[in-house]
mmCIF file of C-alpha atoms in Angstrom:
data_model
loop_
_atom_site.group_PDB
_atom_site.id
_atom_site.type_symbol
_atom_site.label_atom_id
_atom_site.label_comp_id
_atom_site.label_asym_id
_atom_site.label_seq_id
_atom_site.Cartn_x
_atom_site.Cartn_y
_atom_site.Cartn_z
ATOM 1 C CA MET A 178 -3.258 6.413 21.065
ATOM 2 C CA THR A 179 -1.102 4.321 18.798
ATOM 3 C CA GLY A 180 -1.304 0.542 18.799
ATOM 4 C CA ASP A 181 -0.079 -2.430 16.848
ATOM 5 C CA ASP A 182 -2.114 -5.306 15.511
ATOM 6 C CA ASN A 183 -1.217 -8.304 17.643
ATOM 7 C CA THR A 184 -2.943 -11.044 15.655
ATOM 8 C CA GLU A 185 -1.077 -14.196 14.665
ATOM 9 C CA SER A 186 -0.889 -13.161 11.020
ATOM 10 C CA GLN A 187 1.236 -10.212 12.144
ATOM 11 C CA ALA A 188 4.169 -12.559 12.641
ATOM 12 C CA THR A 189 3.895 -14.085 9.175
ATOM 13 C CA SER A 190 3.368 -10.828 7.303
ATOM 14 C CA ALA A 191 6.176 -8.390 6.534
ATOM 15 C CA VAL A 192 3.649 -5.543 6.507
ATOM 16 C CA ARG A 193 3.080 -3.996 9.912
ATOM 17 C CA LEU A 194 -0.419 -2.773 10.785
ATOM 18 C CA ARG A 195 -0.677 0.194 13.151
ATOM 19 C CA THR A 196 -3.676 2.066 14.480
ATOM 20 C CA GLU A 197 -4.353 5.549 15.797
ATOM 21 C CA GLY A 198 -7.496 6.606 17.625
ATOM 22 C CA GLU A 199 -10.440 4.407 18.475
ATOM 23 C CA VAL A 200 -10.152 1.652 15.876
ATOM 24 C CA ASP A 201 -12.358 -1.308 16.801
ATOM 25 C CA GLU A 202 -11.185 -4.927 16.676
ATOM 26 C CA GLU A 203 -13.585 -5.808 13.840
ATOM 27 C CA THR A 204 -12.103 -3.137 11.555
ATOM 28 C CA LEU A 205 -8.593 -4.189 12.557
ATOM 29 C CA ALA A 206 -9.261 -7.852 11.728
ATOM 30 C CA TYR A 207 -10.882 -6.853 8.418
ATOM 31 C CA ALA A 208 -7.871 -4.692 7.549
ATOM 32 C CA ARG A 209 -5.398 -7.486 8.359
ATOM 33 C CA LYS A 210 -7.391 -9.898 6.161
ATOM 34 C CA LYS A 211 -7.367 -7.463 3.205
ATOM 35 C CA ILE A 212 -3.683 -6.580 3.597
ATOM 36 C CA ASP A 213 -2.738 -10.257 3.828
ATOM 37 C CA ALA A 214 -4.681 -10.869 0.605
ATOM 38 C CA ILE A 215 -2.364 -8.420 -1.167
ATOM 39 C CA THR A 216 0.899 -9.550 0.428
ATOM 40 C CA ALA A 217 0.176 -13.273 -0.019
ATOM 41 C CA ARG A 218 -0.214 -13.070 -3.799
ATOM 42 C CA PRO A 219 2.227 -15.237 -5.713
ATOM 43 C CA GLY A 220 5.190 -13.538 -7.289
ATOM 44 C CA PRO A 221 8.896 -12.982 -6.889
ATOM 45 C CA LEU A 222 8.591 -9.568 -5.199
ATOM 46 C CA ALA A 223 8.515 -9.298 -1.431
ATOM 47 C CA LEU A 224 6.310 -6.649 0.146
ATOM 48 C CA THR A 225 7.496 -4.936 3.316
ATOM 49 C CA GLY A 226 6.409 -1.793 5.083
ATOM 50 C CA GLU A 227 3.667 -0.342 7.207
ATOM 51 C CA VAL A 228 -0.070 0.364 7.011
ATOM 52 C CA ARG A 229 -1.573 2.897 9.385
ATOM 53 C CA ILE A 230 -5.324 3.142 10.046
ATOM 54 C CA ALA A 231 -6.668 6.082 12.024
ATOM 55 C CA LYS A 232 -10.013 7.312 13.219
ATOM 56 C CA ALA A 233 -10.267 11.031 13.920
ATOM 57 C CA ALA A 234 -11.451 12.088 17.342
ATOM 58 C CA ALA A 235 -13.571 14.880 15.822
ATOM 59 C CA HIS A 236 -17.048 13.456 15.302
ATOM 60 C CA HIS A 237 -18.108 16.276 12.976
ATOM 61 C CA SER A 238 -15.707 15.160 10.251
ATOM 62 C CA ALA A 239 -17.354 13.829 7.077
ATOM 63 C CA ARG A 240 -14.535 11.319 6.570
ATOM 64 C CA PRO A 241 -13.075 10.486 9.971
ATOM 65 C CA TRP A 242 -11.308 7.298 8.810
ATOM 66 C CA THR A 243 -7.928 7.474 7.089
ATOM 67 C CA ALA A 244 -5.511 4.784 5.991
ATOM 68 C CA THR A 245 -1.939 5.246 4.816
ATOM 69 C CA ALA A 246 0.309 2.540 3.399
ATOM 70 C CA ASP A 247 4.051 2.901 2.844
ATOM 71 C CA LEU A 248 5.367 -0.288 1.235
ATOM 72 C CA ARG A 249 8.510 -1.436 -0.534
ATOM 73 C CA VAL A 250 7.811 -3.609 -3.576
ATOM 74 C CA GLY A 251 11.117 -4.921 -4.802
ATOM 75 C CA GLY A 252 13.091 -1.732 -5.392
ATOM 76 C CA HIS A 253 10.052 0.558 -5.602
ATOM 77 C CA THR A 254 8.304 2.521 -2.876
ATOM 78 C CA VAL A 255 4.510 2.537 -2.970
ATOM 79 C CA VAL A 256 2.600 5.127 -0.937
ATOM 80 C CA VAL A 257 -1.204 4.987 -0.811
ATOM 81 C CA VAL A 258 -3.651 7.193 1.105
ATOM 82 C CA ALA A 259 -7.401 6.669 1.555
ATOM 83 C CA GLU A 260 -10.137 8.585 3.410
ATOM 84 C CA GLU A 261 -13.700 7.388 3.987
ATOM 85 C CA ALA A 262 -16.693 7.618 6.313
ATOM 86 C CA THR A 263 -16.435 4.091 7.786
ATOM 87 C CA GLY A 264 -13.634 1.708 8.673
ATOM 88 C CA ARG A 265 -14.674 -0.979 6.170
ATOM 89 C CA GLU A 266 -14.916 1.564 3.346
ATOM 90 C CA VAL A 267 -11.442 2.960 4.020
ATOM 91 C CA VAL A 268 -9.958 -0.555 4.136
ATOM 92 C CA ASP A 269 -11.668 -1.501 0.857
ATOM 93 C CA GLN A 270 -10.439 1.680 -0.833
ATOM 94 C CA LEU A 271 -6.927 1.118 0.528
ATOM 95 C CA GLN A 272 -6.901 -2.466 -0.771
ATOM 96 C CA ASP A 273 -8.001 -1.378 -4.262
ATOM 97 C CA ARG A 274 -5.346 1.320 -4.455
ATOM 98 C CA LEU A 275 -2.638 -0.917 -3.002
ATOM 99 C CA ARG A 276 -3.390 -3.687 -5.466
ATOM 100 C CA ARG A 277 -3.201 -1.255 -8.394
ATOM 101 C CA GLN A 278 0.039 0.368 -7.234
ATOM 102 C CA THR A 279 1.800 -2.879 -6.287
ATOM 103 C CA ASP A 280 0.848 -4.377 -9.664
ATOM 104 C CA LYS A 281 2.323 -1.337 -11.407
ATOM 105 C CA ALA A 282 5.522 -1.571 -9.355
ATOM 106 C CA ALA A 283 5.876 -5.300 -10.018
ATOM 107 C CA HIS A 284 5.230 -4.798 -13.737
ATOM 108 C CA ALA A 285 7.776 -1.976 -13.958
ATOM 109 C CA ARG A 286 10.386 -4.164 -12.300
ATOM 110 C CA ALA A 287 9.590 -7.166 -14.507
ATOM 111 C CA GLU A 288 9.782 -5.089 -17.670
ATOM 112 C CA GLY A 289 12.976 -3.389 -16.525
ATOM 113 C CA ARG A 290 11.548 -0.023 -17.464
ATOM 114 C CA ARG A 291 14.067 2.722 -17.524
ATOM 115 C CA ALA A 292 14.297 5.845 -19.560
ATOM 116 C CA ALA A 293 16.417 5.344 -22.638
ATOM 117 C CA ALA A 294 19.797 7.013 -22.458
ATOM 118 C CA PRO A 295 20.066 10.043 -24.738
ATOM 119 C CA PRO A 296 22.481 9.844 -27.690
ATOM 120 C CA TRP A 297 25.075 12.035 -25.978
ATOM 121 C CA ARG A 298 25.256 9.461 -23.186
ATOM 122 C CA GLY A 299 25.707 6.499 -25.480
ATOM 123 C CA GLY A 300 22.043 5.644 -26.088
ATOM 124 C CA ASP A 301 20.309 4.851 -29.363
ATOM 125 C CA THR A 302 20.276 7.515 -32.034
ATOM 126 C CA ALA A 303 17.289 8.262 -34.265
ATOM 127 C CA ASP A 304 18.397 5.605 -36.786
ATOM 128 C CA GLY A 305 18.663 2.923 -34.049
ATOM 129 C CA HIS A 306 22.482 2.807 -33.836
ATOM 130 C CA VAL A 307 24.350 3.233 -30.600
ATOM 131 C CA ALA A 308 26.535 6.326 -30.595
#
């Protein structure tokens, strides 16, 4: 079963929250709160994409909860995966990883990081002059 989060914050957030399996409303509300905390941070970059939370039907699994996020941060794609034993744990782990990866993507964009062009393509030479 696949469902969408239908809370009011869904309309204001550009990050879609989807569920698979038997995900309870409490875990869904907790996930929306944590995702909104990441997307509502101040900054020039807009976050868009999708977060998927799933609970495995197999009860013998040690980590039946999984969460996957596929977000666009400016011009960068951020993909995060988390697996845990409970819904709250997987949401907390997802939030930690998302925060780290979105910060890295925002920093890379702000710094304009790109590999320097090699000398044969007109980049700096060893003595600092452009060829």
